Amino acid sequence: MQANDVKLLPAERCGELEDGDLVVFADGHGRSNLVRLRAGAQVQVPAGSVHCDALVGGPPGQLVRTHRGEVVSVFRPTLEQYLWLMPRAAQIIIPKDAAFMVQWADVFAGATVVEAGMGSGGLTLSLLRAVGDAGRVISFESRPEFANRGLKNIDVWQPSWRARHALRLEDVHTGLGLLRDVDRVLLDLADPWAALDGAAQALVPGGVLVAYLPGIRQVDQLVLAVLDHAMLSSPEVVETNLRPWRADRVRLRPESRVIGHTGFLIRTRRLGRPPPGT
């Protein structure tokens, strides 16, 4: 395949904005709004209204003036922006944690990855991008309203990713142990220790399990369960902190509002068979 034959995703491609494109309007007050361009229509954002016809056919990054006289920029969204702005039925694992989880779990193109639960699909989208066309993401979600919201968010971002996604509306504690040859397991559950046996059965030797937990008492319970599990390696525990800075012509300093602790991450790996005589 030649470089110019590569088909880019709608939100990732270059070139002129088109009718139906998903875009982000950003104004001078730090506000961002996710909007779908529709030819012949107007869009309303906090800075005012804009005619879509003034944008379609123009480049991303263009500046446009609203009916109130305010200037806004228009870009195709990054996945990080989309995760912040998409509709939610449940709290998502925010991008700073989702990005680290994908890296820390070593999710690779072609991998088979299990996640539980799916929620609004924030981590799901990051995993679907990471596994690529040859990979597969299996999402366990016990609440249909969450699953429906997550599926809609996938469809808005990139409908073709549904081909690499499998949704299981069932309890992960019983369903996970029936799977085999899973490369990675990522858990966002209140009681991930109850899923350890199933994860150990499903994972390939050397496979990685990463769990996300909000409270240190839950972390302690999971760590002890991993240490007591004969098929899992010693656990590692981290948390991620993000410290944005205000950068303009007057100020270059940390933001007053810092995104600090959101959750703890615990990682362990599936062990192989013990040596004879152990």
Short mmCIF file of C-alpha atoms in Angstrom, two decimals:
data_model
loop_
_atom_site.label_atom_id
_atom_site.label_comp_id
_atom_site.label_asym_id
_atom_site.label_seq_id
_atom_site.Cartn_x
_atom_site.Cartn_y
_atom_site.Cartn_z
CA MET A 1 0.00 0.00 0.00
CA GLN A 2 1.32 3.41 -0.99
CA ALA A 3 1.35 6.23 1.55
CA ASN A 4 -1.27 8.15 -0.41
CA ASP A 5 -3.58 5.08 -0.34
CA VAL A 6 -3.90 5.06 3.45
CA LYS A 7 -7.48 5.80 4.48
CA LEU A 8 -7.53 8.18 7.43
CA LEU A 9 -10.36 8.39 9.91
CA PRO A 10 -12.70 11.39 9.65
CA ALA A 11 -11.39 13.07 12.79
CA GLU A 12 -7.75 12.30 11.89
CA ARG A 13 -7.56 13.24 8.23
CA CYS A 14 -6.20 16.43 6.77
CA GLY A 15 -7.85 18.53 4.13
CA GLU A 16 -10.89 20.72 3.88
CA LEU A 17 -13.79 20.49 6.29
CA GLU A 18 -16.78 18.65 4.84
CA ASP A 19 -20.50 18.42 5.43
CA GLY A 20 -21.03 15.99 8.33
CA ASP A 21 -17.59 16.48 9.90
CA LEU A 22 -17.26 16.53 13.68
CA VAL A 23 -15.52 19.74 14.77
CA VAL A 24 -14.56 21.58 17.95
CA PHE A 25 -15.25 25.30 18.35
CA ALA A 26 -12.86 26.99 20.80
CA ASP A 27 -13.27 30.57 21.95
CA GLY A 28 -11.07 33.06 23.78
CA HIS A 29 -12.62 32.18 27.15
CA GLY A 30 -11.27 28.62 27.21
CA ARG A 31 -14.60 27.08 26.20
CA SER A 32 -14.77 24.20 23.71
CA ASN A 33 -17.87 22.75 22.07
CA LEU A 34 -18.26 19.61 19.97
CA VAL A 35 -20.48 20.17 16.91
CA ARG A 36 -21.43 18.29 13.73
CA LEU A 37 -21.27 20.45 10.60
CA ARG A 38 -24.46 20.38 8.52
CA ALA A 39 -24.66 22.22 5.22
CA GLY A 40 -27.32 24.93 5.27
CA ALA A 41 -27.59 24.91 9.06
CA GLN A 42 -26.45 27.16 11.87
CA VAL A 43 -24.65 25.97 14.99
CA GLN A 44 -25.00 27.65 18.36
CA VAL A 45 -22.06 27.84 20.76
CA PRO A 46 -21.58 30.03 23.85
CA ALA A 47 -19.71 32.61 21.78
CA GLY A 48 -22.66 32.91 19.36
CA SER A 49 -24.03 31.29 16.22
CA VAL A 50 -22.09 30.36 13.07
CA HIS A 51 -23.27 29.31 9.62
CA CYS A 52 -21.92 25.87 8.71
CA ASP A 53 -21.71 26.94 5.05
CA ALA A 54 -19.03 29.44 6.05
CA LEU A 55 -16.88 26.54 7.27
CA VAL A 56 -17.53 23.69 4.83
CA GLY A 57 -14.81 23.69 2.19
CA GLY A 58 -12.41 25.64 4.38
CA PRO A 59 -9.35 24.32 6.21
CA PRO A 60 -9.33 23.05 9.78
CA GLY A 61 -7.89 25.65 12.10
CA GLN A 62 -9.75 28.49 10.43
CA LEU A 63 -10.99 31.43 12.45
CA VAL A 64 -14.59 32.58 12.12
CA ARG A 65 -16.60 35.39 13.68
CA THR A 66 -19.92 34.58 15.37
CA HIS A 67 -23.03 36.72 15.12
CA ARG A 68 -21.96 38.33 18.43
CA GLY A 69 -18.65 39.39 16.93
CA GLU A 70 -16.52 36.90 18.89
CA VAL A 71 -13.79 35.01 17.05
CA VAL A 72 -13.64 31.22 17.44
CA SER A 73 -11.27 28.62 15.99
CA VAL A 74 -12.56 25.45 14.32
CA PHE A 75 -10.63 22.17 14.32
CA ARG A 76 -11.40 18.51 13.86
CA PRO A 77 -11.26 17.07 17.41
CA THR A 78 -8.46 14.95 18.74
CA LEU A 79 -9.56 11.77 20.48
CA GLU A 80 -8.59 13.36 23.81
CA GLN A 81 -10.93 16.28 23.12
CA TYR A 82 -13.72 13.95 22.07
CA LEU A 83 -13.41 11.93 25.29
CA TRP A 84 -13.87 15.10 27.33
CA LEU A 85 -16.78 16.46 25.29
CA MET A 86 -18.79 13.36 24.30
CA PRO A 87 -22.09 12.58 26.10
CA ARG A 88 -21.81 10.34 29.18
CA ALA A 89 -24.07 7.88 30.95
CA ALA A 90 -21.37 7.11 33.51
CA GLN A 91 -18.13 8.74 34.63
CA ILE A 92 -15.29 7.93 32.25
CA ILE A 93 -11.68 7.07 32.93
CA ILE A 94 -10.31 10.47 31.92
CA PRO A 95 -7.69 10.80 29.16
CA LYS A 96 -4.68 11.20 31.45
CA ASP A 97 -5.42 7.80 33.02
CA ALA A 98 -6.70 6.11 29.85
CA ALA A 99 -3.56 7.04 27.91
CA PHE A 100 -1.30 5.74 30.68
CA MET A 101 -3.32 2.53 31.01
CA VAL A 102 -2.96 1.76 27.30
CA GLN A 103 0.81 2.28 27.54
CA TRP A 104 1.28 0.56 30.92
CA ALA A 105 -0.73 -2.46 29.79
CA ASP A 106 1.38 -2.53 26.60
CA VAL A 107 -1.67 -2.72 24.36
CA PHE A 108 -0.39 -3.41 20.85
CA ALA A 109 -1.76 -3.57 17.31
CA GLY A 110 -3.44 -6.95 16.79
CA ALA A 111 -3.98 -7.62 20.51
CA THR A 112 -7.09 -9.19 22.02
CA VAL A 113 -8.08 -7.00 24.96
CA VAL A 114 -10.84 -7.45 27.53
CA GLU A 115 -12.23 -4.47 29.48
CA ALA A 116 -14.84 -4.33 32.23
CA GLY A 117 -16.93 -2.29 32.56
CA MET A 118 -17.49 -0.30 29.44
CA GLY A 119 -19.31 2.69 30.95
CA SER A 120 -19.59 5.54 28.44
CA GLY A 121 -16.84 4.10 26.24
CA GLY A 122 -13.94 6.41 27.11
CA LEU A 123 -11.32 3.71 27.65
CA THR A 124 -12.98 1.58 24.95
CA LEU A 125 -12.19 4.17 22.28
CA SER A 126 -8.55 4.39 23.36
CA LEU A 127 -8.26 0.60 23.23
CA LEU A 128 -9.97 0.33 19.84
CA ARG A 129 -7.48 2.76 18.35
CA ALA A 130 -4.52 0.94 19.91
CA VAL A 131 -5.43 -2.59 18.75
CA GLY A 132 -5.92 -1.55 15.11
CA ASP A 133 -7.78 -3.41 12.38
CA ALA A 134 -6.25 -6.77 13.30
CA GLY A 135 -7.07 -6.49 17.01
CA ARG A 136 -10.18 -7.02 19.08
CA VAL A 137 -11.67 -5.37 22.16
CA ILE A 138 -14.19 -7.34 24.23
CA SER A 139 -16.21 -5.14 26.59
CA PHE A 140 -18.16 -6.55 29.54
CA GLU A 141 -20.94 -4.27 30.76
CA SER A 142 -23.82 -5.34 32.99
CA ARG A 143 -25.91 -2.16 32.55
CA PRO A 144 -27.60 -1.78 29.14
CA GLU A 145 -27.99 2.00 29.46
CA PHE A 146 -24.22 2.38 29.88
CA ALA A 147 -23.51 -0.01 26.99
CA ASN A 148 -25.90 1.85 24.68
CA ARG A 149 -24.25 5.17 25.45
CA GLY A 150 -20.81 3.68 24.88
CA LEU A 151 -21.82 2.18 21.52
CA LYS A 152 -23.28 5.51 20.39
CA ASN A 153 -20.05 7.30 21.32
CA ILE A 154 -18.05 4.81 19.26
CA ASP A 155 -20.37 5.30 16.29
CA VAL A 156 -20.09 9.09 16.44
CA TRP A 157 -16.29 8.94 16.51
CA GLN A 158 -15.68 6.08 14.05
CA PRO A 159 -18.42 3.58 13.11
CA SER A 160 -15.97 1.21 11.41
CA TRP A 161 -14.37 0.46 14.78
CA ARG A 162 -17.45 -1.57 15.71
CA ALA A 163 -16.02 -4.36 13.52
CA ARG A 164 -13.17 -4.83 16.03
CA HIS A 165 -15.43 -4.53 19.08
CA ALA A 166 -17.52 -7.17 20.87
CA LEU A 167 -19.98 -6.19 23.61
CA ARG A 168 -21.01 -8.69 26.27
CA LEU A 169 -23.99 -7.66 28.36
CA GLU A 170 -23.14 -9.96 31.24
CA ASP A 171 -21.28 -10.19 34.51
CA VAL A 172 -17.53 -10.21 33.94
CA HIS A 173 -17.00 -12.31 37.06
CA THR A 174 -18.60 -15.31 35.36
CA GLY A 175 -17.88 -14.54 31.70
CA LEU A 176 -14.19 -13.67 31.83
CA GLY A 177 -13.01 -17.11 32.91
CA LEU A 178 -14.65 -18.71 29.84
CA LEU A 179 -12.34 -16.79 27.47
CA ARG A 180 -8.91 -17.95 26.37
CA ASP A 181 -5.87 -16.45 24.60
CA VAL A 182 -6.53 -12.92 25.85
CA ASP A 183 -3.48 -10.65 25.66
CA ARG A 184 -4.57 -7.89 28.02
CA VAL A 185 -7.26 -7.35 30.66
CA LEU A 186 -8.23 -3.89 31.95
CA LEU A 187 -10.67 -3.65 34.84
CA ASP A 188 -12.70 -0.68 36.06
CA LEU A 189 -14.72 -2.49 38.72
CA ALA A 190 -15.62 -1.93 42.36
CA ASP A 191 -14.34 -5.43 43.22
CA PRO A 192 -11.61 -6.43 40.73
CA TRP A 193 -10.24 -9.04 43.18
CA ALA A 194 -13.35 -11.11 42.42
CA ALA A 195 -12.31 -11.23 38.74
CA LEU A 196 -8.71 -12.37 39.30
CA ASP A 197 -9.38 -16.08 38.82
CA GLY A 198 -11.21 -15.41 35.57
CA ALA A 199 -8.48 -13.07 34.33
CA ALA A 200 -5.77 -15.63 35.14
CA GLN A 201 -7.68 -18.27 33.17
CA ALA A 202 -8.27 -15.96 30.20
CA LEU A 203 -4.81 -14.39 29.89
CA VAL A 204 -1.99 -15.90 27.90
CA PRO A 205 1.21 -16.53 29.92
CA GLY A 206 2.90 -13.15 30.23
CA GLY A 207 -0.37 -11.32 29.60
CA VAL A 208 -0.97 -8.07 31.48
CA LEU A 209 -3.79 -7.12 33.83
CA VAL A 210 -4.33 -3.48 34.81
CA ALA A 211 -7.02 -2.38 37.26
CA TYR A 212 -8.29 1.14 37.98
CA LEU A 213 -9.49 1.92 41.50
CA PRO A 214 -10.47 5.23 43.14
CA GLY A 215 -9.75 4.39 46.80
CA ILE A 216 -6.69 3.19 48.68
CA ARG A 217 -8.65 0.65 50.75
CA GLN A 218 -9.72 -1.06 47.51
CA VAL A 219 -6.11 -0.97 46.35
CA ASP A 220 -4.98 -2.70 49.53
CA GLN A 221 -7.57 -5.44 49.09
CA LEU A 222 -6.59 -6.01 45.46
CA VAL A 223 -2.85 -6.02 46.23
CA LEU A 224 -3.31 -8.68 48.90
CA ALA A 225 -5.46 -10.78 46.54
CA VAL A 226 -2.82 -10.57 43.80
CA LEU A 227 -0.04 -11.50 46.25
CA ASP A 228 -2.05 -14.55 47.31
CA HIS A 229 -2.74 -15.64 43.72
CA ALA A 230 -0.42 -18.37 42.44
CA MET A 231 -0.87 -17.42 38.77
CA LEU A 232 -0.13 -13.67 39.03
CA SER A 233 3.10 -11.72 39.47
CA SER A 234 3.79 -9.26 42.27
CA PRO A 235 1.62 -6.14 41.82
CA GLU A 236 2.75 -2.63 40.97
CA VAL A 237 0.78 0.45 42.07
CA VAL A 238 0.94 3.97 40.57
CA GLU A 239 -1.19 7.07 40.18
CA THR A 240 -0.95 9.76 37.50
CA ASN A 241 -1.12 13.51 38.07
CA LEU A 242 -1.59 16.19 35.42
CA ARG A 243 -0.51 19.78 36.08
CA PRO A 244 -1.59 22.15 33.30
CA TRP A 245 -0.07 25.61 32.98
CA ARG A 246 -1.63 28.92 31.94
CA ALA A 247 0.37 30.19 28.96
CA ASP A 248 -0.51 33.55 27.38
CA ARG A 249 1.18 36.91 26.77
CA VAL A 250 0.87 37.87 30.42
CA ARG A 251 1.05 34.64 32.41
CA LEU A 252 3.17 31.51 32.39
CA ARG A 253 2.28 29.68 35.58
CA PRO A 254 0.47 26.57 36.82
CA GLU A 255 -3.30 26.68 36.54
CA SER A 256 -5.15 27.40 39.77
CA ARG A 257 -7.26 24.30 39.19
CA VAL A 258 -5.06 21.20 38.97
CA ILE A 259 -6.30 17.73 38.02
CA GLY A 260 -4.76 15.73 40.83
CA HIS A 261 -5.73 12.30 42.07
CA THR A 262 -8.42 10.52 40.08
CA GLY A 263 -7.56 6.89 40.67
CA PHE A 264 -4.93 4.29 41.41
CA LEU A 265 -3.61 1.85 38.82
CA ILE A 266 -2.49 -1.67 39.69
CA ARG A 267 -0.58 -3.91 37.27
CA THR A 268 0.20 -7.61 37.40
CA ARG A 269 1.11 -10.30 34.84
CA ARG A 270 0.03 -13.86 34.21
CA LEU A 271 2.70 -16.30 35.30
CA GLY A 272 3.62 -19.48 33.48
CA ARG A 273 3.78 -22.93 35.02
CA PRO A 274 6.07 -23.29 38.06
CA PRO A 275 9.25 -25.33 37.59
CA PRO A 276 9.11 -29.03 38.54
CA GLY A 277 9.44 -29.70 42.25
CA THR A 278 8.08 -26.29 43.26
#
